[in-house]
Structure formats: structure tokens, C-alpha cells
XYZ file of C-alpha atoms in Angstrom:
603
model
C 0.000 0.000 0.000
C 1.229 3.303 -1.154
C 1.437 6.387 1.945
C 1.036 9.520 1.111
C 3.692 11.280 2.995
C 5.196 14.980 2.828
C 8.202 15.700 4.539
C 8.029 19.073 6.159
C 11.838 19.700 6.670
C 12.335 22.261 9.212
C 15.699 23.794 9.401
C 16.188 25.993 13.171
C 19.919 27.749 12.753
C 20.757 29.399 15.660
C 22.848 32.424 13.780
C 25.945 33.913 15.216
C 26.526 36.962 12.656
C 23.778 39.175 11.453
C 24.709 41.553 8.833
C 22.869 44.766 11.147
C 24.247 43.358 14.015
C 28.200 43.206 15.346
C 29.627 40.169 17.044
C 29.338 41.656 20.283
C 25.861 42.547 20.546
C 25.096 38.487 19.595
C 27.409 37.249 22.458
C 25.129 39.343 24.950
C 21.919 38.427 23.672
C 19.490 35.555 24.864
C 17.808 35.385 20.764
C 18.403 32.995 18.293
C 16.956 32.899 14.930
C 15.339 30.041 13.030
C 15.213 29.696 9.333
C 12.581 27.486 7.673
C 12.193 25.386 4.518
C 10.037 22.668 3.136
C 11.193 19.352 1.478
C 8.187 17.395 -0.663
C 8.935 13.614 -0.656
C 8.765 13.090 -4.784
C 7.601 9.520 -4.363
C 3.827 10.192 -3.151
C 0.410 9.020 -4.336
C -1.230 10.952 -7.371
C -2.395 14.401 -6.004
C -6.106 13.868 -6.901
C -7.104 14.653 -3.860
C -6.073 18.401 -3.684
C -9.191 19.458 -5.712
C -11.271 21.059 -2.865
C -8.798 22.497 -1.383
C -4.837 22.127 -1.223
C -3.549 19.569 1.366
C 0.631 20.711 0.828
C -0.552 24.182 1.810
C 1.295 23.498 5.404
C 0.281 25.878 8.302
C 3.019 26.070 11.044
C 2.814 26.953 14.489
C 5.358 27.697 16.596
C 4.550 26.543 20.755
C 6.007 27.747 23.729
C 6.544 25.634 26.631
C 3.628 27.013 28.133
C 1.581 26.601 25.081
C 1.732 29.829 24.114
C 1.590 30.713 20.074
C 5.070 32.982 19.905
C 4.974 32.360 15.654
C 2.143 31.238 13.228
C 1.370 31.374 9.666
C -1.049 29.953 7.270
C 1.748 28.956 4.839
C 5.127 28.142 5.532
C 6.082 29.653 2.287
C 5.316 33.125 4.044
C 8.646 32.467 6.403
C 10.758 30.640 3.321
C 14.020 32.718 3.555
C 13.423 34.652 6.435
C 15.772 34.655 9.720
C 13.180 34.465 13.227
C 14.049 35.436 16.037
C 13.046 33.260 19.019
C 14.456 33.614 22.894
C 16.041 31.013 23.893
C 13.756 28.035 25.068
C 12.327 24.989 24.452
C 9.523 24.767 21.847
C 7.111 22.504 19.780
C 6.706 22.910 16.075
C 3.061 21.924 14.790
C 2.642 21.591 10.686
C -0.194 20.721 9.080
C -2.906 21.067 5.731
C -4.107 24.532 5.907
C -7.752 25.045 6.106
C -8.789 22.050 7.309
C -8.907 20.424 10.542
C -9.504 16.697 9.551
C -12.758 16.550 12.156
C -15.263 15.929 9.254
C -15.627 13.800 6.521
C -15.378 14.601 2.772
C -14.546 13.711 -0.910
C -10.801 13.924 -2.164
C -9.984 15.714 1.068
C -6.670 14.251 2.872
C -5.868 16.131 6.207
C -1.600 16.048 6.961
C -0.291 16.297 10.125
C 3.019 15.843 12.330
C 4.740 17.577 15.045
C 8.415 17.734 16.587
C 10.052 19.266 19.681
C 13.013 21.691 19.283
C 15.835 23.537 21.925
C 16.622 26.963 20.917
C 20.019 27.222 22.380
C 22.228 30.194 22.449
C 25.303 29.987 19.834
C 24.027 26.624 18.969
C 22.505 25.799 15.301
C 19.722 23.187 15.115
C 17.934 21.230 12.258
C 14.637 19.689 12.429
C 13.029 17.659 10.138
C 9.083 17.402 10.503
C 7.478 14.364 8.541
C 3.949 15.320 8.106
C 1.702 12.201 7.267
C -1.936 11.397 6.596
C -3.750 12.210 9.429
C -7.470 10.958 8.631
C -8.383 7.517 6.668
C -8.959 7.029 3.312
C -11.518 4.925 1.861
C -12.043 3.869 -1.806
C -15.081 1.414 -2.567
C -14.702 -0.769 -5.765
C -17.487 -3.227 -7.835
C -16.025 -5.980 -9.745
C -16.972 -7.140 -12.630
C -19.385 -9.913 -11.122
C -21.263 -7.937 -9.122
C -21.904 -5.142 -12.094
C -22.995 -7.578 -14.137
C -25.911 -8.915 -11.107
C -26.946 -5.537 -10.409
C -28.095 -2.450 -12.442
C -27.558 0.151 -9.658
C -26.057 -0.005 -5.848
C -24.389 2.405 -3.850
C -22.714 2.210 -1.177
C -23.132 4.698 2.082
C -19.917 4.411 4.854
C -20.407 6.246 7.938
C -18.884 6.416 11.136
C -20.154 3.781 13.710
C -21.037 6.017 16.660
C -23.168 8.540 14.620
C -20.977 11.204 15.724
C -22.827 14.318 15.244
C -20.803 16.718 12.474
C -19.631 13.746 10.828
C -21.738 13.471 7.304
C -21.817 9.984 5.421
C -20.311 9.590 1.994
C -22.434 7.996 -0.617
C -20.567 5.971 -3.206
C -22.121 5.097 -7.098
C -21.533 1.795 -8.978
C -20.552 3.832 -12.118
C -18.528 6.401 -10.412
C -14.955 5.666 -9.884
C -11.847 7.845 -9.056
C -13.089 9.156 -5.887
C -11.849 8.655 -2.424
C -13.235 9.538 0.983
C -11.916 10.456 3.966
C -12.946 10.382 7.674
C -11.747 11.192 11.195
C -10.090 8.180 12.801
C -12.989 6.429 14.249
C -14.459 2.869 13.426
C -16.442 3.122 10.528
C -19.671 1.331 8.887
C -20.580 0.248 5.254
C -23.923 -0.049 4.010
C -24.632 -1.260 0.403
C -27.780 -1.029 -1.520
C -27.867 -3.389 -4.827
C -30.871 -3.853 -7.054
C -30.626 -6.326 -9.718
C -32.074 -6.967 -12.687
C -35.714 -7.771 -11.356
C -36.159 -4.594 -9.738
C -35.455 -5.578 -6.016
C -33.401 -3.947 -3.750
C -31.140 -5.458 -0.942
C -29.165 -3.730 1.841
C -26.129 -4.916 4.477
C -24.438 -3.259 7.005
C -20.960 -4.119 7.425
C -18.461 -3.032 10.293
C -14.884 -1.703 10.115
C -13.442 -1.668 13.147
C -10.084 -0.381 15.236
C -9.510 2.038 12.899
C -6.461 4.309 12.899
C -4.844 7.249 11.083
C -3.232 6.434 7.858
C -5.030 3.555 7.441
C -6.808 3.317 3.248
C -9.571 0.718 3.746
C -10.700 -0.826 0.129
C -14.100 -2.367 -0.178
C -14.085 -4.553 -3.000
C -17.897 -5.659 -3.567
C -18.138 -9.156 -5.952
C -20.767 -11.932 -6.432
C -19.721 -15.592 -6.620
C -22.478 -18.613 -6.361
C -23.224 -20.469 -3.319
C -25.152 -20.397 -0.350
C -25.564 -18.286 2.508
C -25.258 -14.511 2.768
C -21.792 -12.715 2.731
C -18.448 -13.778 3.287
C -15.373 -11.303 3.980
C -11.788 -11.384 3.253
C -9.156 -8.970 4.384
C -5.656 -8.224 3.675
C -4.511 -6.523 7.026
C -1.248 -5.405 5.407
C -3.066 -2.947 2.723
C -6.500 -2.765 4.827
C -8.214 -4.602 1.855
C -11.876 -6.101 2.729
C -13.535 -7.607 -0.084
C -16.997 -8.218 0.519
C -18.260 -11.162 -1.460
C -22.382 -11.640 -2.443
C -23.087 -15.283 -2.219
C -26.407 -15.475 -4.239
C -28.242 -18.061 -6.045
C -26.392 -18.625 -9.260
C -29.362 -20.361 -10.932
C -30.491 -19.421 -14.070
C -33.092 -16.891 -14.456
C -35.419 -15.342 -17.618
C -35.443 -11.209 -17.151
C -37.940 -9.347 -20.044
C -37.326 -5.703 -20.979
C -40.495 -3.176 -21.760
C -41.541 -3.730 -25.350
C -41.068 -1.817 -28.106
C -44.744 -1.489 -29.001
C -45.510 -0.119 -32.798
C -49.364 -0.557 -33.959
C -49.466 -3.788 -35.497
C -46.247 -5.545 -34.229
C -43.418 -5.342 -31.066
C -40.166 -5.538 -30.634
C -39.152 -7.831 -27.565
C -36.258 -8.406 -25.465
C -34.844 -10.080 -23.116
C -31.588 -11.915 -20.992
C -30.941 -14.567 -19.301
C -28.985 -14.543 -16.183
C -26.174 -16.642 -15.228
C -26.796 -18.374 -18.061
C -25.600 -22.468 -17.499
C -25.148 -24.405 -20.647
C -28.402 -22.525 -22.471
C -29.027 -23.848 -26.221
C -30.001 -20.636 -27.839
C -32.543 -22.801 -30.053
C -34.611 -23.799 -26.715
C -35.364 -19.754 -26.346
C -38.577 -18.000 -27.190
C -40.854 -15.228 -26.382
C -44.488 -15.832 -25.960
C -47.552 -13.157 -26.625
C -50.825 -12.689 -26.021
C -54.207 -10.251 -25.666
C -54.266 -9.558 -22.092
C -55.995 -12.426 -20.161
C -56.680 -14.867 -23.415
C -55.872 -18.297 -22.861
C -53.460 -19.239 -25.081
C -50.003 -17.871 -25.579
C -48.403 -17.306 -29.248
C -44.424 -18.293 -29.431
C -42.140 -16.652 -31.853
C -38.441 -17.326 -31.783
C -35.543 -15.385 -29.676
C -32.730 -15.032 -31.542
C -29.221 -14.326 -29.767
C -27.601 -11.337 -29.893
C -24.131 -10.766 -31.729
C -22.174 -9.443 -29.457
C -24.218 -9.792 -25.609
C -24.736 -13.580 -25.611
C -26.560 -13.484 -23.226
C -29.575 -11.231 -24.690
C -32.098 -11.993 -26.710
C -34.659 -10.270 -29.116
C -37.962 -10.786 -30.833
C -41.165 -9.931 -32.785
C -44.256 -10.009 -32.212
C -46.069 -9.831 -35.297
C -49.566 -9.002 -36.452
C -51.353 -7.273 -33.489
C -54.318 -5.144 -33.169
C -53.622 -1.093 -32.928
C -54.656 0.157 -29.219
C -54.668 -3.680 -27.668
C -52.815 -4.743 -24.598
C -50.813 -7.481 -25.131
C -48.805 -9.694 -22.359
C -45.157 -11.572 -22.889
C -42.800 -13.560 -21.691
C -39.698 -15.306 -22.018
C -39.556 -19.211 -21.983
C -36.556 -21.633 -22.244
C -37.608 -25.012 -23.519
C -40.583 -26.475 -22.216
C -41.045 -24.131 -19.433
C -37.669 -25.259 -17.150
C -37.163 -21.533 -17.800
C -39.949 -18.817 -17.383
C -39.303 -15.109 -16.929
C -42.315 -12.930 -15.446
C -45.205 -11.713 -17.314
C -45.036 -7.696 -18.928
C -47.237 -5.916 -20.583
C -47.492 -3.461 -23.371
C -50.058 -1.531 -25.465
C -49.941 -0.890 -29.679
C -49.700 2.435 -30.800
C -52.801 3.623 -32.815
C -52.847 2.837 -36.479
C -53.844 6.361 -37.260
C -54.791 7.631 -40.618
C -54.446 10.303 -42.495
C -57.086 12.873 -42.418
C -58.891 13.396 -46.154
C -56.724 10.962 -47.795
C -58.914 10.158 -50.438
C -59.206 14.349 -51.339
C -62.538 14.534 -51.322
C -63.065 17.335 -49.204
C -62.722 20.511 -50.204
C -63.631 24.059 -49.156
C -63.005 27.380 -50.679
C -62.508 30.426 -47.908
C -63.272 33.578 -49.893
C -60.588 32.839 -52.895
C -59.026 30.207 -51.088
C -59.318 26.807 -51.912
C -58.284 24.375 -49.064
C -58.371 20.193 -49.245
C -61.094 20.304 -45.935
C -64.334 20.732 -44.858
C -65.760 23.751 -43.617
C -66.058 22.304 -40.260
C -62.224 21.250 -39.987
C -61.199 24.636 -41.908
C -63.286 26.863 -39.525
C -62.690 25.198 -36.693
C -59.008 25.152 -37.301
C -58.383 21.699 -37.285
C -57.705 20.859 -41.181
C -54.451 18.892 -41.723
C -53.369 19.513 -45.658
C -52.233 23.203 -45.934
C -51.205 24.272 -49.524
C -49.469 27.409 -51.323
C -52.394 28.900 -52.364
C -52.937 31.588 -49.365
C -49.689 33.058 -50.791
C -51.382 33.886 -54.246
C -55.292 32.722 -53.579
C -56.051 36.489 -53.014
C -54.726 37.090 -56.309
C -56.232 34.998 -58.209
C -53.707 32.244 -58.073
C -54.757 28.806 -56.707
C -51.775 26.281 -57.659
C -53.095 23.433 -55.763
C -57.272 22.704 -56.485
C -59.932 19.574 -56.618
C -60.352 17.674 -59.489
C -63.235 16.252 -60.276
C -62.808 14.823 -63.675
C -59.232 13.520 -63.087
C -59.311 11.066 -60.261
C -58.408 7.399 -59.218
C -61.364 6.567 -56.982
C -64.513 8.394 -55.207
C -65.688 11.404 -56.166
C -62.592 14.255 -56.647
C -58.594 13.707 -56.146
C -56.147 16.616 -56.022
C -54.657 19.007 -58.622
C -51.144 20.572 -58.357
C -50.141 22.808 -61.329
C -47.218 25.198 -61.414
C -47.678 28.764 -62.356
C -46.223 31.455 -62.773
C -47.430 34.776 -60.132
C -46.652 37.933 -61.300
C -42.601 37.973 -61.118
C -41.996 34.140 -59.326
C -42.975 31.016 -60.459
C -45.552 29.535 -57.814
C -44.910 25.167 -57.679
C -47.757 23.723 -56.306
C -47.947 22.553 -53.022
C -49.701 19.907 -50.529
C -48.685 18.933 -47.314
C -49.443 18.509 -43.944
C -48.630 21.689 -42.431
C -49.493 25.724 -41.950
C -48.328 28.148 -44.289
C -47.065 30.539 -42.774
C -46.499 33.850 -44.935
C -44.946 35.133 -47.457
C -41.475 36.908 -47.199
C -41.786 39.926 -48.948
C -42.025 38.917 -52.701
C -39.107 36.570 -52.471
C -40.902 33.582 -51.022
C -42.870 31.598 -47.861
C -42.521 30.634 -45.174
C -43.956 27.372 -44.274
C -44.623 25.365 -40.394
C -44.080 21.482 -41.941
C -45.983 18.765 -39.490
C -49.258 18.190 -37.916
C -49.674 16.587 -34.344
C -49.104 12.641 -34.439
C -47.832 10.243 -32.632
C -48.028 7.066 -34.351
C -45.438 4.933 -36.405
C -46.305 3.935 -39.973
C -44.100 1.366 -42.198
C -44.596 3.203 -45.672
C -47.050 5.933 -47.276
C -49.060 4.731 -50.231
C -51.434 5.841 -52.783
C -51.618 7.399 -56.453
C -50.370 10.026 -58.546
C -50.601 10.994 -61.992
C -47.764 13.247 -63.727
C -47.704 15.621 -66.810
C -44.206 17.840 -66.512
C -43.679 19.926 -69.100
C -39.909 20.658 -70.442
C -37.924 23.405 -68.612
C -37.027 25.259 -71.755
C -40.541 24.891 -73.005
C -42.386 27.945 -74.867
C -46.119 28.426 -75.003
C -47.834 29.261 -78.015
C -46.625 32.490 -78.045
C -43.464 31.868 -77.865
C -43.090 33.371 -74.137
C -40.301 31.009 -71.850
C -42.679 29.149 -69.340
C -40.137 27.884 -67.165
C -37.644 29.296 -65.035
C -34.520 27.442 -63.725
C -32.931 29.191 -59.862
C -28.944 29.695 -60.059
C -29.321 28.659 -56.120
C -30.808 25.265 -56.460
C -28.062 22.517 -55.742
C -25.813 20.869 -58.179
C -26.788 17.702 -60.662
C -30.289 18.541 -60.682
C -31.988 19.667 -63.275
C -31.037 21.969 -65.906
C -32.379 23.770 -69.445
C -34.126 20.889 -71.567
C -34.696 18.460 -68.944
C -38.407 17.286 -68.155
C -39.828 18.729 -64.614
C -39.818 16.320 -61.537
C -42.255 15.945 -59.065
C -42.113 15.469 -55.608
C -43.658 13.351 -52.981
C -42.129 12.277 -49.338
C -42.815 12.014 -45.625
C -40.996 12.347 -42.639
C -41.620 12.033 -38.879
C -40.907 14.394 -36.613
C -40.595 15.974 -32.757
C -42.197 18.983 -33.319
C -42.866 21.132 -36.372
C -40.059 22.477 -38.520
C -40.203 26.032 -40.419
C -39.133 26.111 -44.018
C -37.755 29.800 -45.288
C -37.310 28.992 -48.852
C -35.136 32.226 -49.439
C -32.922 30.335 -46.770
C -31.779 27.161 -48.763
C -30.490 25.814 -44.802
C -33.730 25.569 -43.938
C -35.323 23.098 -46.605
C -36.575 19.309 -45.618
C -33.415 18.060 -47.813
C -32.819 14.116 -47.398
C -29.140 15.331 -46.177
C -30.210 18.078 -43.772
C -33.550 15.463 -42.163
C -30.392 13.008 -41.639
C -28.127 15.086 -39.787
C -30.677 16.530 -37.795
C -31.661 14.678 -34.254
C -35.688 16.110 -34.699
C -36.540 13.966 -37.167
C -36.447 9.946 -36.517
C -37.473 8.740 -40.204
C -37.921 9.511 -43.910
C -39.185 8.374 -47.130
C -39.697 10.237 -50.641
C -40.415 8.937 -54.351
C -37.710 7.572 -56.203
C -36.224 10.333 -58.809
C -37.254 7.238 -61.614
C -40.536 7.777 -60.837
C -41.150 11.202 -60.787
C -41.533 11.721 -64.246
C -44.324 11.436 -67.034
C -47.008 8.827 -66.424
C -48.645 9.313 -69.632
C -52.045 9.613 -68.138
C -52.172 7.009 -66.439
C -52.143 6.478 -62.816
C -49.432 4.825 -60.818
C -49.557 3.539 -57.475
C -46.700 4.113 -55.263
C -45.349 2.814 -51.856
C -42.979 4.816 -50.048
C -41.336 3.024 -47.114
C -40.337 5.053 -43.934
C -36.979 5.026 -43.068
C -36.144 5.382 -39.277
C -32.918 5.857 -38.063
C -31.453 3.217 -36.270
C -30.522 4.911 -33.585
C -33.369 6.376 -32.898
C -35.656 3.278 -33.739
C -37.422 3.769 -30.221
C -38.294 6.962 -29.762
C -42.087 8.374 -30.662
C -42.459 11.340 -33.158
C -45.094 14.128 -32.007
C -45.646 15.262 -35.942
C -46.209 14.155 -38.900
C -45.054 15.913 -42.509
C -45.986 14.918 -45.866
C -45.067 17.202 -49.108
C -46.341 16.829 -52.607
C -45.172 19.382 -54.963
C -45.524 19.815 -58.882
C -41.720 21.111 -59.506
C -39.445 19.144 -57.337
C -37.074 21.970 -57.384
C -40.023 24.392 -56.607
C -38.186 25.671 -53.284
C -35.694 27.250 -55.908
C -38.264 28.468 -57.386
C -37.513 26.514 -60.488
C -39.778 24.533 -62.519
C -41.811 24.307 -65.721
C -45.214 26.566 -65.777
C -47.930 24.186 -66.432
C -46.840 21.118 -64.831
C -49.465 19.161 -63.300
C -49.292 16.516 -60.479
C -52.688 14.328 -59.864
C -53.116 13.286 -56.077
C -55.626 10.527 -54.670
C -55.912 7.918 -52.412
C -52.966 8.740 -49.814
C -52.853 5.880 -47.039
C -50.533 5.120 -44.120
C -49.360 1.039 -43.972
C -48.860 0.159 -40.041
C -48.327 -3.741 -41.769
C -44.761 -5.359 -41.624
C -41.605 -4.167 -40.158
C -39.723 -0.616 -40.563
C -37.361 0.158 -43.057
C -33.097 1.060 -41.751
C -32.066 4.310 -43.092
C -28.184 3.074 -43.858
């Protein structure tokens, strides 16, 4: 065991020459003089511990026979180099950590003490050395690898054994390490709290007794098999006790909370203190809460934890509480019983476009109920231009794929800026100045689909198309990003969906602001996205096409919940740029959210 010693070397030199002083004035005096330095021993523990306050900041006291104080200072550093005059007498020198007393207890807080007894003598020099050495005990509390892999949390509380009053336990945290107490010199207690896997929590109280100063008591916690309660070991040459856990070692089934989506969930599980298990003998097991019979689906073994398992549960009912369990062959092994709850399988509101309303010159995909009451989903650009006469984004009754009406995006162009046509799930939020929108993507929604699917129907025109006049009907934006499109291509369209915590605010005269693929990735607010293929965004030739656009979530991020929803369809994909061809018209109908299946891993 290392000591963490400083060597306070006190040097008393009784002078006989003063440079203000002649040789005769000395011989008839009674003074000496003492001169002081300190010497650090090189070889001491790490100094760690001088992070509250500074324990080789030595205070020095200089005693009289009768206990008087002649000489003190706070640091010796104060008297390095200086000559002191002291009658001549016997005295004690006292050195010690400034600032602290070493009564109480504390974190990284090591109290130094030592004392020795000098003669001032006249005409006589004397040297002193003053070892100053760790006056309180140190305590450092370590959890092996056995026992972290038993418990999820403990902690461990040591406190003196008398419940002296002004001396404050000192909590320490499986998880935290590098931290040492310290406490006055009195016998000392150790209480650990563990809670293991399961949930329950056990306590014991163990003693550490004739404690002295100096002393750096280890508790080293561990779990081995066996019977009984606790067994300890100590090493009295380094003041070692390891504490060892004798628990039942037999094998046991533990389930984690499920990872409930609306028509399927994710389950997992460990096994603890695993004996000889044959991964093929593991399963889960589902059911409706309180039916009779229980479903099994297999458990496969994790790559790199051996000893966990996961699952799926497939084909469930939205908003139905389900129970499950872990089982290991026929039933030697059963874990307890958990529950979870789907997620709704909600859809999307007017999917099918057949509602729509028009608000003075305003056409909106809603009904005057959800529009006046303010609690319409689809938002499009037309209250940027509606008042003018400009509606991008109407119903169509005579193009459709089903019912009675679908939706109809067509670019124009508004008085100086071409206007793409929008429809999404969202607000607009106003225009910014005559240079563009601004636009509050997402509508509350907490749900997980698998994919978005439905129908579109696509007639771009070229982008350096003229109408019959001759007059340029597209426009192409200098700012839109590289290996897009460009003069003579056909327009795109655009379609995608993302899912979201919280609503995000597109400023398309700020390009940093636009729901790019690359910019939904990087950013931690969004947890999955999906968006037509460039290859399909093109001319349909009148005829409708079904699509099916999977959601991908981020694995990382695979269980969190979104709180909004945004889906964008727009009739120039490169509308944001405000480039596009005038006259290009998107068809919209039959928009549906798929719950079926598994998700999709955006790679």
C-alpha cells in the first residue's frame, strides 16, 4: 500500500553573525533565529485529492513551553528565507494542511499532520526535520466485474459507527470511480444497496473496526455462487476487505419493456447466469391480455451480448394490450409476465381528397367544419397567391383514381416568381416579402407507420418549353443545388414524408432551412424519412401509378415516438428554388398510411 507522505523539513539555525548586528551585541543576547524550509517527498500518491482544497498548503505553528503561540502562519512559504528570532527556550513545532482540521468527513480531502520538539540554544545551530503524514483515513469502494454484471444500480453509504454528530456519510455510485473519501479516525460502517435486474433492492451493514490514522480501507464488492449470505476477506497489510455476495447462481429469464408499434413489437430479453443454455430452446411468448393461449415466436441471440435476446411479435391489433414472456424449452425456464399496449394505427385525415372548401378565394383540401374550426391537416401554397387569383393546388373532379374528386397541383407562374404547387401537412405561414414563404411542416401525431401509399398521376412539361406564343414558361434558380436539373430536362415531381418531434419552419429564401434528405439526416428532430424515387417522378402518360414509399427510421433512434407528422407533394421538385416548368401538373388521390410489416433502416 502506497502512503502519502510529505516531509516538512524544518531547518532551526541558531545564527551567530547578522549583517545589522556586530559580534558583540550576539554574544550578549538571549535570541536565536530560526530559518525554515520545506522538502516534498517526490515519491507520493497521485495528487487527486487536492481538488477542494490544497492539502501541501502546510500551516506552522510555533509553541512555547507554556503553550503559548510565539509564531504562526497559514503557509510556511510566508517564512521561506526569512531569519526568526526566538528567545532562547524549548519549543514545539506543529505543521499541518491549511484550512482544514480533519474533524469531518469529505470527498478527495486528505488532512496532513506531524509535530516535533526543538531547543533553541544560544550559539548553537539546530535542524529539524518534521514528517507530516496522513492524518485521517482514506476509503475507496470498488465493484467488480461480477457484481456489475448482477446488479443495475447499488451504492454504497460508509459512515462512522457512533453517529458522531458533524460527521456526514459519503455515498458511493456503482458507475462512479476515481473518488476517495476520507474520515476522522474512528471505526467506521458500510452499508450497500444493490438492485438487480428484477427490480429488487437489498441492503447490508458491514463493520470496520479499530480504525487508525493512515489507514486506506478498500471495499471490493463481488458476487460468486453459493449459499448463505456474505463472506469477507481482508488483507490486514493494505487494509483490503472484499466483501463477497453469495447469491443463487441459478439461471433466471429477465424481459425488458416492449417496443410497441401498432401492429407488431419488438421484444427483449436476458438470461442470467446463463448455465449451458441452447439458444434454439429460447422464445418469447404473446398474447391479448388475459386470453388463454399464448403465441411463441423465436428469440434469436444477440451478436455481441450472448446473453440477450430479441424478438417480434407480429400481427397485433392497434390500441390492444398485449402480455409476454420469455420461456426456455418447455417451461424449465420462465421469466415474469409484462405488458405493453400498440400504438394507434392512425390515418391520415382526407386521404382520399374529397373534401374541399373554398374560404373567400381560397381553396383548401377540408371541410368547412375542420377549416373553420381550425383543425384541417393539408395546408397548400395557395394563401400566398389565392387572393390574387392564383390557386396552384385545387380539386379535381374529372381527373381522379377513386370516389368522387382527387387533387390538382399545377405550377404557375405569379406575377414575377414562379408559384410550384404545393400539398402537405402543415401551416403556411407567410410570405417573405415577394421573395418567397414561409412554411410550419408537421401536424400533431404520434403514431409509427411502415410506408405511405397511394396514387399520382404526372404531366411535366420541359424546362425550356415555350407556349404558343413563344413566351419562356419555365424558369430554372442559379441557387438550387448541383446535378439537378437543368435547361431541356423534363420537370420532376415530388412526394415524401418524414416524422418528426415537433414542427419544422421552411424559409425557402434560406436554402439551410429546406426538408433536404441530407439536412432530415443530420438533424436529431426527425427519426425517419421516405420520398419517391427520382425514376418515378416523371411522365405517367395519363395514367395512374400507385406508389409505396417506405419510412426510413434511423437506427438509432428506432425507439423513440415522433409528435408530428409531414408529408409534401409538390408539382416542380425543385419548386423551393423556385424553379420549374409553368404548367406542370401533379394528380393526387388515395394517400394511405401502412402500419403492416416491419420498418425500413435508413443506412
Amino acid at each position: 500500500m502506497k502512503k502519502i507522505i510529505f516531509r516538512c523539513s524544518l531547518f532551526l539555525c541558531m545564527l551567530l553573525m547578522v549583517a545589522c548586528q556586530n559580534e558583540d551585541e550576539l554574544s550578549s543576547s538571549n535570541v536565536g533565529y530560526l530559518r525554515l524550509s520545506l522538502g516534498v517527498n517526490a515519491s507520493t500518491n497521485t495528487r487527486a485529492d487536492e481538488e477542494i482544497y490544497n492539502p501541501e498548503q502546510i500551516a506552522v505553528q510555533i509553541v512555547s513551553e507554556e503553550g503559548e503561540v510565539v509564531k504562526e502562519t497559514s503557509d510556511w512559504e510566508d517564512w521561506a528565507n526569512l531569519q526568526i528570532a526566538l528567545p532562547v527556550g524549548n519549543y514545539t513545532l506543529k505543521a499541518s494542511s491549511a484550512g482544514f482540521d480533519g474533524a469531518t468527513s469529505g470527498f478527495d480531502k486528505p488532512y496532513y499532520a506531524g509535530s516535533e520538539s526543538i531547543v533553541i540554544e544560544k550559539d548553537k545551530e539546530v535542524n529539524k526535520t518534521i514528517t507530516c503524514t496522513l492524518a485521517n483515513v482514506k476509503v475507496t469502494v470498488n465493484f467488480e466485474q461480477s457484481f456489475l454484471d448482477v446488479f443495475d444500480e447499488a451504492k454504497v453509504e460508509v459512515d462512522d459507527n457512533a453517529d458522531n454528530a458533524g460527521i456526514d456519510p459519503l455515498t458511493f455510485v456503482m458507475g462512479e470511480t476515481g473518488k476517495s473519501g476520507y474520515f476522522p479516525v474512528t471505526d467506521l460502517k458500510a452499508v450497500v444497496s444493490a438492485t438487480n435486474k428484477k427490480g429488487i433492492t437489498n441492503s447490508q451493514t458491514d463493520e470496520i473496526k479499530d480504525v487508525k490514522a493512515r489507514d486506506h480501507y478498500i471495499l471490493n464488492y463481488r458476487v460468486e455462487g453459493g449459499d448463505g449470505n456474505v463472506t469477507v476477506t481482508v488483507d490486514p497489510t493494505t487494509k483490503t476487505y472484499t466483501y463477497t455476495f453469495n447469491i443463487s447462481m441459478d439461471s433466471e429469464l429477465v424481459v425488458d419493456e416492449a417496443n410497441a408499434w401498432a401492429k407488431f413489437a419488438y421484444l427483449s430479453g436476458n438470461i442470467v447466469n446463463a448455465k449451458d443454455a441452447d439458444p434454439s430452446e429460447m422464445k418469447f411468448q404473446y398474447r391479448k391480455k388475459d386470453a388463454a393461449e399464448w403465441i411463441s415466436v423465436t428469440a434469436v441471440q444477440n451478436d455481441t451480448v450472448y446473453t440477450a435476446y430479441e424478438g417480434v411479435a407480429p400481427s397485433l391489433d392497434p390500441q390492444t394490450t398485449y402480455e409476454y414472456r420469455m420461456v426456455y424449452g418447455e417451461e424449465e425456464l420462465v421469466s415474469e409476465v409484462k405488458k405493453f399496449t400498440t400504438e394507434a394505427a392512425t390515418a391520415l385525415q382526407n386521404g382520399g381528397f374529397e373534401d374541399w372548401y373554398q374560404a373567400g378565394k381560397i381553396w383548401y383540401a377540408s371541410t368547412k367544419s375542420d377549416y373553420e374550426n381550425g383543425t384541417y391537416m393539408w395546408d397548400t401554397s395557395n394563401p400566398g397567391s389565392g387572393n390574387f387569383g392564383f390557386n396552384p393546388t385545387i380539386q379535381s373532379t374529372t381527373v381522379k383514381h377513386s370516389g368522387s374528386s382527387a387533387a390538382k397541383l399545377e405550377t404557375q407562374y405569379a406575377f414575377i416568381k414562379l408559384a410550384a404547387a404545393s400539398l402537405y401537412y402543415g401551416r403556411f405561414g407567410g410570405l417573405v416579402g415577394l421573395s418567397g414563404a414561409k412554411i410550419d411542416f408537421g401536424q400533431p401525431f404520434v403514431s409509427r407507420p411502415i410506408s405511405l401509399k397511394g396514387y399520382y398521376q404526372y404531366d411535366p412539361n420541359l424546362l425550356d418549353g415555350k407556349d404558343e406564343e413563344g413566351k419562356k414558361r419555365t424558369e430554372i434558380s442559379a441557387d438550387q443545388p448541383a446535378n439537378t436539373v437543368k435547361d431541356g430536362d423534363s420537370d420532376l415531381c415530388s412526394i415524401y414524408i418524414i416524422l418528426s418531434k415537433g414542427t419544422h419552419q421552411v424559409n425557402n429564401t434560406d436554402t439551410e432551412t429546406l426538408l433536404t434528405a441530407e439536412n432530415v439526416w443530420k438533424n436529431e428532430q426527425f427519426i425517419a424519412y421516405g420520398e419517391l424515387p427520382a425514376e418515378q417522378c416523371v411522365d405517367t402518360k395519363g395514367e395512374w401509378e400507385d406508389f409505396n414509399i417506405p419510412l426510413q427510421y434511423k437506427e438509432d433512434q428506432l425507439g423513440e415516438k415522433p409528435t408530428h407528422l409531414i408529408v409534401v407533394c409538390s408539382s416542380s421538385k425543385y419548386g423551393d428554388y423556385f424553379t420549374g416548368a409553368i404548367g406542370s401538373t401533379l394528380y393526387l388521390d388515395d394517400f394511405e398510411l401502412v402500419y403492416d410489416g416491419e420498418p425500413t433502416i435508413w443506412k
